[in-house]
């Protein structure tokens, strides 16, 4: 299971959550799965900029990599198959096994979760 932390910074003079960091450790991501589902957990463990280790192999998760869990409320998903395709397509010189951490912009995650909520309120 991942350690979930959130990096906060000032946006429009207000302290706001910016990045969700999912730390798995080296070899901790099961790339044989199509999706990785994670619970939406709050409150988030807040970290400072100094606590983000520059030597940690991180990969950004894009909006198009995110989904919701159609079977369990309160979980979002990361489409690992898309992430792997992007790694290979962009010819990134990284072994997926070495990726220790995913970084997600909280705005992207909120957008995916809102899209799901809107489906339930359509008339």
PDB file of C-alpha atoms in Angstrom:
ATOM      1  CA  UNK A   1       0.000   0.000   0.000  1.00  0.00           C
ATOM      2  CA  UNK A   2       1.150   3.504  -0.750  1.00  0.00           C
ATOM      3  CA  UNK A   3       1.983   6.262   1.678  1.00  0.00           C
ATOM      4  CA  UNK A   4      -0.271   9.180   0.756  1.00  0.00           C
ATOM      5  CA  UNK A   5       0.966  12.718   1.336  1.00  0.00           C
ATOM      6  CA  UNK A   6      -0.052  16.123   0.026  1.00  0.00           C
ATOM      7  CA  UNK A   7       2.161  19.081  -0.788  1.00  0.00           C
ATOM      8  CA  UNK A   8       0.511  22.420  -0.004  1.00  0.00           C
ATOM      9  CA  UNK A   9       1.545  25.821  -1.335  1.00  0.00           C
ATOM     10  CA  UNK A  10       0.104  29.302  -1.479  1.00  0.00           C
ATOM     11  CA  UNK A  11      -2.287  29.975  -4.355  1.00  0.00           C
ATOM     12  CA  UNK A  12      -4.036  33.358  -4.480  1.00  0.00           C
ATOM     13  CA  UNK A  13      -2.766  34.074  -0.947  1.00  0.00           C
ATOM     14  CA  UNK A  14      -4.423  30.930   0.394  1.00  0.00           C
ATOM     15  CA  UNK A  15      -2.682  27.747   1.501  1.00  0.00           C
ATOM     16  CA  UNK A  16      -3.994  25.102  -0.913  1.00  0.00           C
ATOM     17  CA  UNK A  17      -3.278  21.435  -1.636  1.00  0.00           C
ATOM     18  CA  UNK A  18      -1.328  21.191  -4.898  1.00  0.00           C
ATOM     19  CA  UNK A  19       0.139  17.691  -5.381  1.00  0.00           C
ATOM     20  CA  UNK A  20      -0.893  14.289  -4.122  1.00  0.00           C
ATOM     21  CA  UNK A  21       2.165  12.070  -3.688  1.00  0.00           C
ATOM     22  CA  UNK A  22       1.667   8.305  -3.650  1.00  0.00           C
ATOM     23  CA  UNK A  23       4.880   6.712  -2.419  1.00  0.00           C
ATOM     24  CA  UNK A  24       5.211   2.962  -3.031  1.00  0.00           C
ATOM     25  CA  UNK A  25       8.947   2.450  -2.780  1.00  0.00           C
ATOM     26  CA  UNK A  26      11.117   0.821  -5.435  1.00  0.00           C
ATOM     27  CA  UNK A  27       9.337  -2.188  -6.941  1.00  0.00           C
ATOM     28  CA  UNK A  28       6.168  -1.415  -5.003  1.00  0.00           C
ATOM     29  CA  UNK A  29       3.887  -0.866  -8.017  1.00  0.00           C
ATOM     30  CA  UNK A  30       2.243  -3.948  -9.511  1.00  0.00           C
ATOM     31  CA  UNK A  31       2.534  -3.147 -13.225  1.00  0.00           C
ATOM     32  CA  UNK A  32       0.784  -6.397 -14.169  1.00  0.00           C
ATOM     33  CA  UNK A  33      -2.550  -4.811 -13.196  1.00  0.00           C
ATOM     34  CA  UNK A  34      -4.530  -2.666 -15.604  1.00  0.00           C
ATOM     35  CA  UNK A  35      -5.692  -0.276 -12.865  1.00  0.00           C
ATOM     36  CA  UNK A  36      -4.517   0.783  -9.440  1.00  0.00           C
ATOM     37  CA  UNK A  37      -7.330   1.940  -7.166  1.00  0.00           C
ATOM     38  CA  UNK A  38      -6.724   4.152  -4.173  1.00  0.00           C
ATOM     39  CA  UNK A  39      -9.133   5.419  -1.507  1.00  0.00           C
ATOM     40  CA  UNK A  40      -9.929   9.083  -1.250  1.00  0.00           C
ATOM     41  CA  UNK A  41      -8.590   9.853   2.186  1.00  0.00           C
ATOM     42  CA  UNK A  42      -8.858  13.075   4.119  1.00  0.00           C
ATOM     43  CA  UNK A  43      -7.465  14.803   6.021  1.00  0.00           C
ATOM     44  CA  UNK A  44      -4.237  14.556   4.099  1.00  0.00           C
ATOM     45  CA  UNK A  45      -0.812  14.284   5.689  1.00  0.00           C
ATOM     46  CA  UNK A  46       0.768  17.611   4.788  1.00  0.00           C
ATOM     47  CA  UNK A  47       4.386  17.851   3.705  1.00  0.00           C
ATOM     48  CA  UNK A  48       6.673  20.794   3.114  1.00  0.00           C
ATOM     49  CA  UNK A  49       8.827  21.368   0.031  1.00  0.00           C
ATOM     50  CA  UNK A  50      11.928  20.297   1.987  1.00  0.00           C
ATOM     51  CA  UNK A  51      10.347  16.887   2.604  1.00  0.00           C
ATOM     52  CA  UNK A  52      10.096  16.068  -1.102  1.00  0.00           C
ATOM     53  CA  UNK A  53      13.200  14.014  -1.809  1.00  0.00           C
ATOM     54  CA  UNK A  54      14.818  14.936  -5.114  1.00  0.00           C
ATOM     55  CA  UNK A  55      16.400  11.496  -5.456  1.00  0.00           C
ATOM     56  CA  UNK A  56      13.033   9.677  -5.360  1.00  0.00           C
ATOM     57  CA  UNK A  57      12.108   8.313  -8.801  1.00  0.00           C
ATOM     58  CA  UNK A  58       8.743   9.964  -9.407  1.00  0.00           C
ATOM     59  CA  UNK A  59       6.339   9.922 -12.333  1.00  0.00           C
ATOM     60  CA  UNK A  60       3.586  12.433 -13.011  1.00  0.00           C
ATOM     61  CA  UNK A  61       0.123  10.998 -13.461  1.00  0.00           C
ATOM     62  CA  UNK A  62      -1.839  12.943 -16.055  1.00  0.00           C
ATOM     63  CA  UNK A  63      -5.559  13.712 -16.109  1.00  0.00           C
ATOM     64  CA  UNK A  64      -6.098  11.113 -18.833  1.00  0.00           C
ATOM     65  CA  UNK A  65      -4.443   8.460 -16.622  1.00  0.00           C
ATOM     66  CA  UNK A  66      -7.075   8.944 -13.913  1.00  0.00           C
ATOM     67  CA  UNK A  67     -10.429   7.217 -13.591  1.00  0.00           C
ATOM     68  CA  UNK A  68     -12.947   6.319 -10.935  1.00  0.00           C
ATOM     69  CA  UNK A  69     -13.646   2.900  -9.502  1.00  0.00           C
ATOM     70  CA  UNK A  70     -16.960   1.778 -11.028  1.00  0.00           C
ATOM     71  CA  UNK A  71     -17.423  -0.885  -8.349  1.00  0.00           C
ATOM     72  CA  UNK A  72     -16.558   0.911  -5.118  1.00  0.00           C
ATOM     73  CA  UNK A  73     -17.445   4.453  -4.093  1.00  0.00           C
ATOM     74  CA  UNK A  74     -14.729   6.597  -2.600  1.00  0.00           C
ATOM     75  CA  UNK A  75     -11.914   5.215  -4.761  1.00  0.00           C
ATOM     76  CA  UNK A  76     -10.151   6.752  -7.728  1.00  0.00           C
ATOM     77  CA  UNK A  77      -8.037   4.835 -10.180  1.00  0.00           C
ATOM     78  CA  UNK A  78      -4.824   5.152 -12.118  1.00  0.00           C
ATOM     79  CA  UNK A  79      -4.787   3.415 -15.478  1.00  0.00           C
ATOM     80  CA  UNK A  80      -1.425   1.668 -15.260  1.00  0.00           C
ATOM     81  CA  UNK A  81      -1.761   0.362 -18.815  1.00  0.00           C
ATOM     82  CA  UNK A  82      -1.909   3.968 -20.112  1.00  0.00           C
ATOM     83  CA  UNK A  83       1.017   5.000 -17.925  1.00  0.00           C
ATOM     84  CA  UNK A  84       3.146   2.140 -19.295  1.00  0.00           C
ATOM     85  CA  UNK A  85       2.197   3.018 -22.886  1.00  0.00           C
ATOM     86  CA  UNK A  86       3.202   6.635 -22.261  1.00  0.00           C
ATOM     87  CA  UNK A  87       6.539   5.565 -20.801  1.00  0.00           C
ATOM     88  CA  UNK A  88       7.262   3.447 -23.886  1.00  0.00           C
ATOM     89  CA  UNK A  89       5.832   5.938 -26.415  1.00  0.00           C
ATOM     90  CA  UNK A  90       7.876   8.817 -25.031  1.00  0.00           C
ATOM     91  CA  UNK A  91      10.887   6.516 -24.869  1.00  0.00           C
ATOM     92  CA  UNK A  92      11.576   7.502 -21.300  1.00  0.00           C
ATOM     93  CA  UNK A  93      14.805   5.927 -20.172  1.00  0.00           C
ATOM     94  CA  UNK A  94      13.298   4.509 -17.021  1.00  0.00           C
ATOM     95  CA  UNK A  95      12.527   1.002 -15.887  1.00  0.00           C
ATOM     96  CA  UNK A  96       8.961   1.044 -14.482  1.00  0.00           C
ATOM     97  CA  UNK A  97      10.228  -1.141 -11.608  1.00  0.00           C
ATOM     98  CA  UNK A  98      12.399   1.797 -10.465  1.00  0.00           C
ATOM     99  CA  UNK A  99       9.451   4.220 -10.152  1.00  0.00           C
ATOM    100  CA  UNK A 100       8.878   4.809  -6.457  1.00  0.00           C
ATOM    101  CA  UNK A 101       6.247   7.509  -6.443  1.00  0.00           C
ATOM    102  CA  UNK A 102       3.340   8.913  -8.438  1.00  0.00           C
ATOM    103  CA  UNK A 103       2.624  12.644  -8.384  1.00  0.00           C
ATOM    104  CA  UNK A 104      -0.920  13.788  -9.138  1.00  0.00           C
ATOM    105  CA  UNK A 105      -2.115  17.372  -9.424  1.00  0.00           C
ATOM    106  CA  UNK A 106      -5.047  17.627  -7.037  1.00  0.00           C
ATOM    107  CA  UNK A 107      -6.925  19.755  -9.575  1.00  0.00           C
ATOM    108  CA  UNK A 108      -6.843  16.805 -11.996  1.00  0.00           C
ATOM    109  CA  UNK A 109      -8.093  14.409  -9.333  1.00  0.00           C
ATOM    110  CA  UNK A 110     -10.883  16.798  -8.364  1.00  0.00           C
ATOM    111  CA  UNK A 111     -11.914  17.085 -12.010  1.00  0.00           C
ATOM    112  CA  UNK A 112     -12.166  13.313 -12.399  1.00  0.00           C
ATOM    113  CA  UNK A 113     -14.161  12.975  -9.192  1.00  0.00           C
ATOM    114  CA  UNK A 114     -16.510  15.823 -10.163  1.00  0.00           C
ATOM    115  CA  UNK A 115     -17.207  14.213 -13.527  1.00  0.00           C
ATOM    116  CA  UNK A 116     -18.379  11.126 -11.681  1.00  0.00           C
ATOM    117  CA  UNK A 117     -20.610  13.083  -9.319  1.00  0.00           C
ATOM    118  CA  UNK A 118     -22.259  14.982 -12.185  1.00  0.00           C
ATOM    119  CA  UNK A 119     -23.338  11.698 -13.792  1.00  0.00           C
ATOM    120  CA  UNK A 120     -25.471  10.963 -10.735  1.00  0.00           C
ATOM    121  CA  UNK A 121     -27.272  14.325 -10.863  1.00  0.00           C
ATOM    122  CA  UNK A 122     -28.233  14.497 -14.547  1.00  0.00           C
ATOM    123  CA  UNK A 123     -31.941  15.082 -15.175  1.00  0.00           C
TER     124      UNK A 123
END
